[in-house]
Short mmCIF file of C-alpha atoms and ligand atoms in Angstrom, two decimals:
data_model
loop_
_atom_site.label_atom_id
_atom_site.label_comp_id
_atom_site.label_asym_id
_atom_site.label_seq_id
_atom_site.Cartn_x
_atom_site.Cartn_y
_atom_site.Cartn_z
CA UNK A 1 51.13 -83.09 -29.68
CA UNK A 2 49.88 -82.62 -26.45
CA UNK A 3 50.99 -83.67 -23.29
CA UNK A 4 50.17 -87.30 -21.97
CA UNK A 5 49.66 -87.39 -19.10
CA UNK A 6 50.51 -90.77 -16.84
CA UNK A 7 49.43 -92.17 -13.60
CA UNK A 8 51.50 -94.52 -11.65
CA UNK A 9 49.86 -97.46 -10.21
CA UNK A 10 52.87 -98.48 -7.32
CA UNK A 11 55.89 -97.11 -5.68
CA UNK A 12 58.24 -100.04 -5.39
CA UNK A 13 61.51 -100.39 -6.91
CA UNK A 14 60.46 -100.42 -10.95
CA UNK A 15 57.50 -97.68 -9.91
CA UNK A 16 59.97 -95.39 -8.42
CA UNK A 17 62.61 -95.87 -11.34
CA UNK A 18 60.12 -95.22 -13.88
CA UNK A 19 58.73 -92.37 -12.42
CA UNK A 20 61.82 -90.42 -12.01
CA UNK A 21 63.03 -91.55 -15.89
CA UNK A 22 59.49 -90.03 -17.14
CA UNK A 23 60.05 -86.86 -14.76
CA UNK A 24 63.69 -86.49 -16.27
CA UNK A 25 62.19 -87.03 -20.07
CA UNK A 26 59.25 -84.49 -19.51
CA UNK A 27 56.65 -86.84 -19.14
CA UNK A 28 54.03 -85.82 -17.20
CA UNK A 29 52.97 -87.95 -14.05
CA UNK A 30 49.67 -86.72 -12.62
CA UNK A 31 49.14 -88.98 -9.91
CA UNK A 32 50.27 -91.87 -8.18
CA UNK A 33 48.46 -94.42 -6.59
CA UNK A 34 49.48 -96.71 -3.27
CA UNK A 35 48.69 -98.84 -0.95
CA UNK A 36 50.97 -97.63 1.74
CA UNK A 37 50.88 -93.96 1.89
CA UNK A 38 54.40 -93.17 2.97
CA UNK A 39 56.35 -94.29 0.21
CA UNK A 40 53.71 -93.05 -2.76
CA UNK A 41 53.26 -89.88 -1.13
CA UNK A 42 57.36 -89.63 -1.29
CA UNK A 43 57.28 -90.94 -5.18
CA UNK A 44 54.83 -87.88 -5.90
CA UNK A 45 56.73 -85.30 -4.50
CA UNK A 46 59.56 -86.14 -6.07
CA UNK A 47 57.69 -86.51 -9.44
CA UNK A 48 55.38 -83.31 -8.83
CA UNK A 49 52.28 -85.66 -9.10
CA UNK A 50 49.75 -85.91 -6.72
CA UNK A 51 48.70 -88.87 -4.53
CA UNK A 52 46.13 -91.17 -3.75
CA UNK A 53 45.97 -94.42 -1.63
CA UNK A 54 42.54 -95.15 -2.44
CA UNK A 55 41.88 -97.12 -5.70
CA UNK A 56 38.54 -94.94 -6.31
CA UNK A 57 39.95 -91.59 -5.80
CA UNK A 58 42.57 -92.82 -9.26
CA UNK A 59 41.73 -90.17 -11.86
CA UNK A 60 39.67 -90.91 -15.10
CA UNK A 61 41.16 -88.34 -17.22
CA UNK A 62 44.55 -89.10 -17.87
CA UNK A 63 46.56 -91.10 -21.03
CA UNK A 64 47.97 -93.69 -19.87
CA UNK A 65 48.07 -96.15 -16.63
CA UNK A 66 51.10 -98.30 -15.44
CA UNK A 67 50.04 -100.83 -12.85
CA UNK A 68 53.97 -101.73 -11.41
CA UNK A 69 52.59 -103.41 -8.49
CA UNK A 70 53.61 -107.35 -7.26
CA UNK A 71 52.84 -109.97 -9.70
CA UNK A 72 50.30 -111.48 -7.24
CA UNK A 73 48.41 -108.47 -6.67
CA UNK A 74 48.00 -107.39 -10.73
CA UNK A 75 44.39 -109.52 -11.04
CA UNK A 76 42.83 -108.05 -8.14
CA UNK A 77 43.71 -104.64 -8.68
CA UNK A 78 42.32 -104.90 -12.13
CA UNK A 79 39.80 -106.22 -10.50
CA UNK A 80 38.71 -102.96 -9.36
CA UNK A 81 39.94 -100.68 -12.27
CA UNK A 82 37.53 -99.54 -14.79
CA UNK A 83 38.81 -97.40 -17.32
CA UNK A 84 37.14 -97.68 -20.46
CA UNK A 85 39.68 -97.37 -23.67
CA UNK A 86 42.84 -95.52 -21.70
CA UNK A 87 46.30 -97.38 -22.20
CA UNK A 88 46.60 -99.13 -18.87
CA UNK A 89 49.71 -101.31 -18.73
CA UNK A 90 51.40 -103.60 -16.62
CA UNK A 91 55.31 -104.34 -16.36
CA UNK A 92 55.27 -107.77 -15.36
CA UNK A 93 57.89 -110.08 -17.01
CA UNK A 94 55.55 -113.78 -16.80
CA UNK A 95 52.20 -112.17 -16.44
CA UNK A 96 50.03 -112.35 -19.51
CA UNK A 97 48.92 -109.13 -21.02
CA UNK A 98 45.39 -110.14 -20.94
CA UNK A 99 44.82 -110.11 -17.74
CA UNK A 100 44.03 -106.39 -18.00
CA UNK A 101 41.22 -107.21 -20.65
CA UNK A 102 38.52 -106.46 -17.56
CA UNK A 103 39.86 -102.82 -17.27
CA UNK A 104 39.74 -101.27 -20.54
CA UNK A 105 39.47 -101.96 -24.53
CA UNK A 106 43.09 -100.67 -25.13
CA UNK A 107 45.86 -102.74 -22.94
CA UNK A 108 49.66 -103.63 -23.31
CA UNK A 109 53.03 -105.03 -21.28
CA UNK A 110 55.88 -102.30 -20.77
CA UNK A 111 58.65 -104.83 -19.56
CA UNK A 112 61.99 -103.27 -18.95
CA UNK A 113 64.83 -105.63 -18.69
CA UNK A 114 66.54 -104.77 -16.27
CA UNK A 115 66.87 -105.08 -12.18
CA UNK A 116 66.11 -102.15 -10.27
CA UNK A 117 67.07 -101.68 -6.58
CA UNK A 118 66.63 -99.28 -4.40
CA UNK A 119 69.23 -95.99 -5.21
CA UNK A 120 70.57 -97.37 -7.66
CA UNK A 121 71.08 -94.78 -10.82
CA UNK A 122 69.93 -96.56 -13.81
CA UNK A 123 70.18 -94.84 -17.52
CA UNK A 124 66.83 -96.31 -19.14
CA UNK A 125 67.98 -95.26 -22.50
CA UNK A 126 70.25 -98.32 -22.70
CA UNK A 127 67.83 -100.49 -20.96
CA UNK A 128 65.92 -102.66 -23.76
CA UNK A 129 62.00 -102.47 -23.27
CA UNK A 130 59.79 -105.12 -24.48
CA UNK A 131 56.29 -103.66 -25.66
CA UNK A 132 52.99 -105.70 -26.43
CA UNK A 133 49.67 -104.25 -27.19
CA UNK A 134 46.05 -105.22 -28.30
CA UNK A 135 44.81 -102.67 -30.57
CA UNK A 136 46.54 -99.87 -33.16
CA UNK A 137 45.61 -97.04 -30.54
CA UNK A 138 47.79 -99.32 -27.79
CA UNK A 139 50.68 -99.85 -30.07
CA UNK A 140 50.81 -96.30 -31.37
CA UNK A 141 50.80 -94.76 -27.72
CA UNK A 142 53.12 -97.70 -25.67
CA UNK A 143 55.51 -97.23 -28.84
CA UNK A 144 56.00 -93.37 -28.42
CA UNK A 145 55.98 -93.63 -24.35
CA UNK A 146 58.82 -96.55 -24.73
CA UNK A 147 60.71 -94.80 -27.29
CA UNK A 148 61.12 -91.39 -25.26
CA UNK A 149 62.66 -93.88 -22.65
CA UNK A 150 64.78 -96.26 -24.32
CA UNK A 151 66.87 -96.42 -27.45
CA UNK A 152 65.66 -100.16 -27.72
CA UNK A 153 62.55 -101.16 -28.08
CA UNK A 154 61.14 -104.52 -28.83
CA UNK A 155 57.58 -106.38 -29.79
CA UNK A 156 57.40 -109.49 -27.71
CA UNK A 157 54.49 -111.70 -27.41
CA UNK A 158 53.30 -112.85 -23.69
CA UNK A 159 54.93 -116.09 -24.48
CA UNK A 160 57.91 -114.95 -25.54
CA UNK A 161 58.50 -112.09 -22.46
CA UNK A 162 57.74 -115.21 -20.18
CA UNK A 163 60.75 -117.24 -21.29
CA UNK A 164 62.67 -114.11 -21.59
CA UNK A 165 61.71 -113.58 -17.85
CA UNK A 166 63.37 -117.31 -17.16
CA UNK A 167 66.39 -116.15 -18.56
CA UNK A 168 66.82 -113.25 -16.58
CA UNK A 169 66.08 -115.03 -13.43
CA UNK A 170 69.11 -117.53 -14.29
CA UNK A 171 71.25 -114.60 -15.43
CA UNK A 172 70.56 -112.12 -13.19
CA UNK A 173 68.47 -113.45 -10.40
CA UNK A 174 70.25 -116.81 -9.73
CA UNK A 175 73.92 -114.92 -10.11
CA UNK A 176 73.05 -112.35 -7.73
CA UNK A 177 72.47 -114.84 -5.40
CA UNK A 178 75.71 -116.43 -6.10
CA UNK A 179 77.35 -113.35 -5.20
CA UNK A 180 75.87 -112.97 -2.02
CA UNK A 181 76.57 -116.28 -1.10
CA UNK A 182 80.20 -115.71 -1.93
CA UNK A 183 80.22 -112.84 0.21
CA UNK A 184 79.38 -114.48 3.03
CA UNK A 185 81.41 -117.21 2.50
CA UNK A 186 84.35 -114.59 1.81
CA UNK A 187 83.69 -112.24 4.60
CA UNK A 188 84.09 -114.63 6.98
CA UNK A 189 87.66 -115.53 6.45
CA UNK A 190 88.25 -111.95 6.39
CA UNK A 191 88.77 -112.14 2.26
CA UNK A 192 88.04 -108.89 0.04
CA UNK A 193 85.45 -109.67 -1.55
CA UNK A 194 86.83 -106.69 -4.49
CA UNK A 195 89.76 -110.02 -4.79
CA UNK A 196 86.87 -111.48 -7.06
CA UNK A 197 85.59 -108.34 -9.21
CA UNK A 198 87.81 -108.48 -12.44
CA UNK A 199 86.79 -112.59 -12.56
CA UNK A 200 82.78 -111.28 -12.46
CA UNK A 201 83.58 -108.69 -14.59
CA UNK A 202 85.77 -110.43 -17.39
CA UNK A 203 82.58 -113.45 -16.98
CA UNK A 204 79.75 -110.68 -17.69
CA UNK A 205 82.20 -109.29 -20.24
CA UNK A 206 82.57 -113.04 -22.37
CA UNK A 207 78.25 -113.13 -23.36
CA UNK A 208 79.45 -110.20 -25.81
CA UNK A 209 81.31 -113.01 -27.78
CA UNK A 210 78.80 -115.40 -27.48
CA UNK A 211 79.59 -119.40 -27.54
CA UNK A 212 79.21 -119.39 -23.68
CA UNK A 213 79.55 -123.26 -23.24
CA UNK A 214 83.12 -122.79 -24.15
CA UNK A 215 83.89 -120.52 -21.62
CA UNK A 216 82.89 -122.42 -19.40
CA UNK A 217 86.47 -122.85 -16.56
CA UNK A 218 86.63 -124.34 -13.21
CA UNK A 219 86.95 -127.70 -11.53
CA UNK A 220 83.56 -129.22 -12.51
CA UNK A 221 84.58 -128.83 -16.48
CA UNK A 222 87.95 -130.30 -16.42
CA UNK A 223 86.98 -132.87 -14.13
CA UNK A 224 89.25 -132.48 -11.22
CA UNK A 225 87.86 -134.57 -8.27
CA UNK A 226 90.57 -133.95 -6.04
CA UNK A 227 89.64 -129.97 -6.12
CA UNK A 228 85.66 -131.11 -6.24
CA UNK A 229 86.19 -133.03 -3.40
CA UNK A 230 87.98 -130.34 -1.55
CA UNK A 231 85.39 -127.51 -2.08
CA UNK A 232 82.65 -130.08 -1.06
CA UNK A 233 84.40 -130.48 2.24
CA UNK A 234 84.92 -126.39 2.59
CA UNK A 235 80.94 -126.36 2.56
CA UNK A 236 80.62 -129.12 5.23
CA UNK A 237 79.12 -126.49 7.40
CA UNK A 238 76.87 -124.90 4.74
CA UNK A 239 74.70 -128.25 3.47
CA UNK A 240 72.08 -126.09 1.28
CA UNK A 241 75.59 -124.57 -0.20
CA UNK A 242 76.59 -127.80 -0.93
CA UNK A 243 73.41 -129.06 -2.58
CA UNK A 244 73.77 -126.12 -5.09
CA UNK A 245 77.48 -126.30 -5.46
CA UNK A 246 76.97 -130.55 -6.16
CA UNK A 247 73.50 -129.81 -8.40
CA UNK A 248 75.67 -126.84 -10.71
CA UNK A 249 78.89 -129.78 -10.88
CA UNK A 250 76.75 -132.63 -11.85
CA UNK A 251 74.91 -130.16 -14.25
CA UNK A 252 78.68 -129.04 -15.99
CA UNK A 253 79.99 -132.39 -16.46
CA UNK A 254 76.84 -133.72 -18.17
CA UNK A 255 76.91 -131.16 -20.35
CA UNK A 256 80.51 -131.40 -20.79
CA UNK A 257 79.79 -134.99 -22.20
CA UNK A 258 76.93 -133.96 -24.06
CA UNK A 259 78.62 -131.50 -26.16
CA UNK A 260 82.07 -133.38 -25.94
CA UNK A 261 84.09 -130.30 -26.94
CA UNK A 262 83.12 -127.68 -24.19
N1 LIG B 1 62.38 -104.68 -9.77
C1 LIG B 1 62.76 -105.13 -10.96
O1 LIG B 1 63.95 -105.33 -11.16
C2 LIG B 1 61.75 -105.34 -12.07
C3 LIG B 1 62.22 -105.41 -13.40
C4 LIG B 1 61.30 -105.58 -14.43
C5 LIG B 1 59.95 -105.71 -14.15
N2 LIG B 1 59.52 -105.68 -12.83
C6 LIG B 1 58.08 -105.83 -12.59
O2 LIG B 1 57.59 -104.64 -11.98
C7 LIG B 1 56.50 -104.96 -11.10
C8 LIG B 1 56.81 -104.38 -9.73
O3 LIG B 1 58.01 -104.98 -9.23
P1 LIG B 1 58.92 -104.24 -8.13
O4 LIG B 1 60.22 -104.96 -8.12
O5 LIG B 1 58.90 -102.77 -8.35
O6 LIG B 1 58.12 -104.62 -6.81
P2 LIG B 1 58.28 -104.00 -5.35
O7 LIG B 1 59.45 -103.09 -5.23
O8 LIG B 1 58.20 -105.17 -4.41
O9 LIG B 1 56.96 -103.13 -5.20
C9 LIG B 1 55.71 -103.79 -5.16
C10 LIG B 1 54.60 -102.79 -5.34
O10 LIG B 1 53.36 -103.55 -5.32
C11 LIG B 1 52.52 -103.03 -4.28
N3 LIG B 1 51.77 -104.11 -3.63
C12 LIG B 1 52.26 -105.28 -3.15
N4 LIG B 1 51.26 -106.02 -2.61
C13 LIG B 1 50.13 -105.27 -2.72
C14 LIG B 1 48.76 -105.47 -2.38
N5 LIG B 1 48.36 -106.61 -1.76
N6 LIG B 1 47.86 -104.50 -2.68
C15 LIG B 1 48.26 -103.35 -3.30
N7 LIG B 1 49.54 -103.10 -3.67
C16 LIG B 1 50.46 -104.05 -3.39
C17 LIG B 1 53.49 -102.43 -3.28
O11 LIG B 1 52.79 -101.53 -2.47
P3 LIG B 1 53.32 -101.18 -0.97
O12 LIG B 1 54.33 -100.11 -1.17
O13 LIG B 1 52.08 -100.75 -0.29
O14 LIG B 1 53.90 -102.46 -0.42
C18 LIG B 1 54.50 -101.76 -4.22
O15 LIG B 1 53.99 -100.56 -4.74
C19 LIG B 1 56.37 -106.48 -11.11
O16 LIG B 1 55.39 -106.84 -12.05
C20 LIG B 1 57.74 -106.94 -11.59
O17 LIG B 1 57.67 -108.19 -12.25
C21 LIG B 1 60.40 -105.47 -11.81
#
């Protein structure tokens, strides 16, 4: 079979990530595309593609087309792609396939789920992809570019990758941010924040088991006030801490009730 050969719409986080798991697979990047020069021009070196920061200079003659760009910006760059029946795809989590209907007659979602920063090594073989397509010619070619990625592979529909998104936004997104704020709250009493990295780990470790409501620990759950009360005053000086800290509580003991055994 010969060759496909790819073209990179984006050099953000996912954009760079993919193109260096293609380059390590053999895939072929021709060309990525831009809007600020500096950091595409540095994704196609690294890639051996060429580069372009003008939407009309984007070739016509290769396979297939990933637009990785911002969410927000996914309408109006289709908005000026015309590409007839190539596989152009987009790698949005919430975005709906369709919107790519404008730019050619075979279309799809490549959503990797996963978070990608920047330098961060990431193995996409272990990293499930969920694939959706439009047409037997769509299916047939996403199918073969996710498999030479990833050992798992799944067909979502756009509704399905949307709440699929949610949850990754509560489970990775939101807990992210919980570690950062627990940084900062750490780092300034001079507390390792490494003190707290078997408890995140052994946590992350429990969704293997499943049954999460009843590993669920802490103050809120057993319904210590005295401790609630204590924390609440430690975040005196943090009020949009608070709110989150009172709005998660309130939140545990409801369920608690709801599910009386938790
Ligand atoms: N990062 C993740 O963990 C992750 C995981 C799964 C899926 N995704 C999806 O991957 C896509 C890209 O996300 P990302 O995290 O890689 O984003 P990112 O790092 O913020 O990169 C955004 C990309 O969009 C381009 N862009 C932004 N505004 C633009 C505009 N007005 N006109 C033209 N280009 C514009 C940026 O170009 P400049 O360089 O010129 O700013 C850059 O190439 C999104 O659909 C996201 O939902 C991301």
């Amino acid at each position: 079979m010969q060759l496909l050969e790819i073209v990179i719409i984006g050099a953000g986080r996912l954009a760079t990530h993919l193109g260096l798991a293609f380059y390590k697979q053999g895939l072929n990047t021709v060309q990525v595309y831009n809007r600020t020069p500096e950091k595409g021009g540095r994704l196609a070196l690294r890639i051996g593609a060429s580069f372009t920061d003008n939407v009309h200079e984007i070739t016509l003659l290769a396979d297939i087309y990933i637009l990785a760009v911002s969410d927000s910006v996914l309408e109006e760059l289709a908005s000026k792609l015309r590409l007839k029946n190539k596989l152009v795809i987009h790698t949005s989590g919430t975005v709906e396939m369709n919107i790519l209907a404008p730019v050619s007659s075979n279309i799809g979602v490549f959503y990797p789920v996963q978070t990608f920063s920047p330098n961060r090594r990431i193995d996409f073989q272990k990293i499930p992809i969920c694939i959706e397509w439009n047409s037997t010619t769509a299916q047939e070619l996403l199918t073969t570019l996710a498999e030479k990625l990833s050992k798992s592979v799944f067909h979502l529909t756009s509704d399905q990758r949307r709440i699929l998104h949610l949850g990754a936004v509560f489970s990775s997104n939101f807990t992210n941010f919980m570690y950062a704020v627990t940084e900062e709250l750490l780092l300034a009493h001079e507390i390792p924040f490494e003190l707290l990295e078997p408890l995140i780990l052994q946590t992350a470790r429990n969704v293997k088991h499943g049954n999460l409501l009843q590993c669920q620990t802490g103050p809120a759950v057993r319904g210590d006030i005295k401790v609630l009360d204590k924390h609440r005053e430690l975040l005196s000086d943090h009020p949009d801490y608070l709110e989150i800290y009172n709005l998660i509580t309130e939140n545990i003991i409801k369920l608690k009730f709801l599910h009386g055994k938790l």
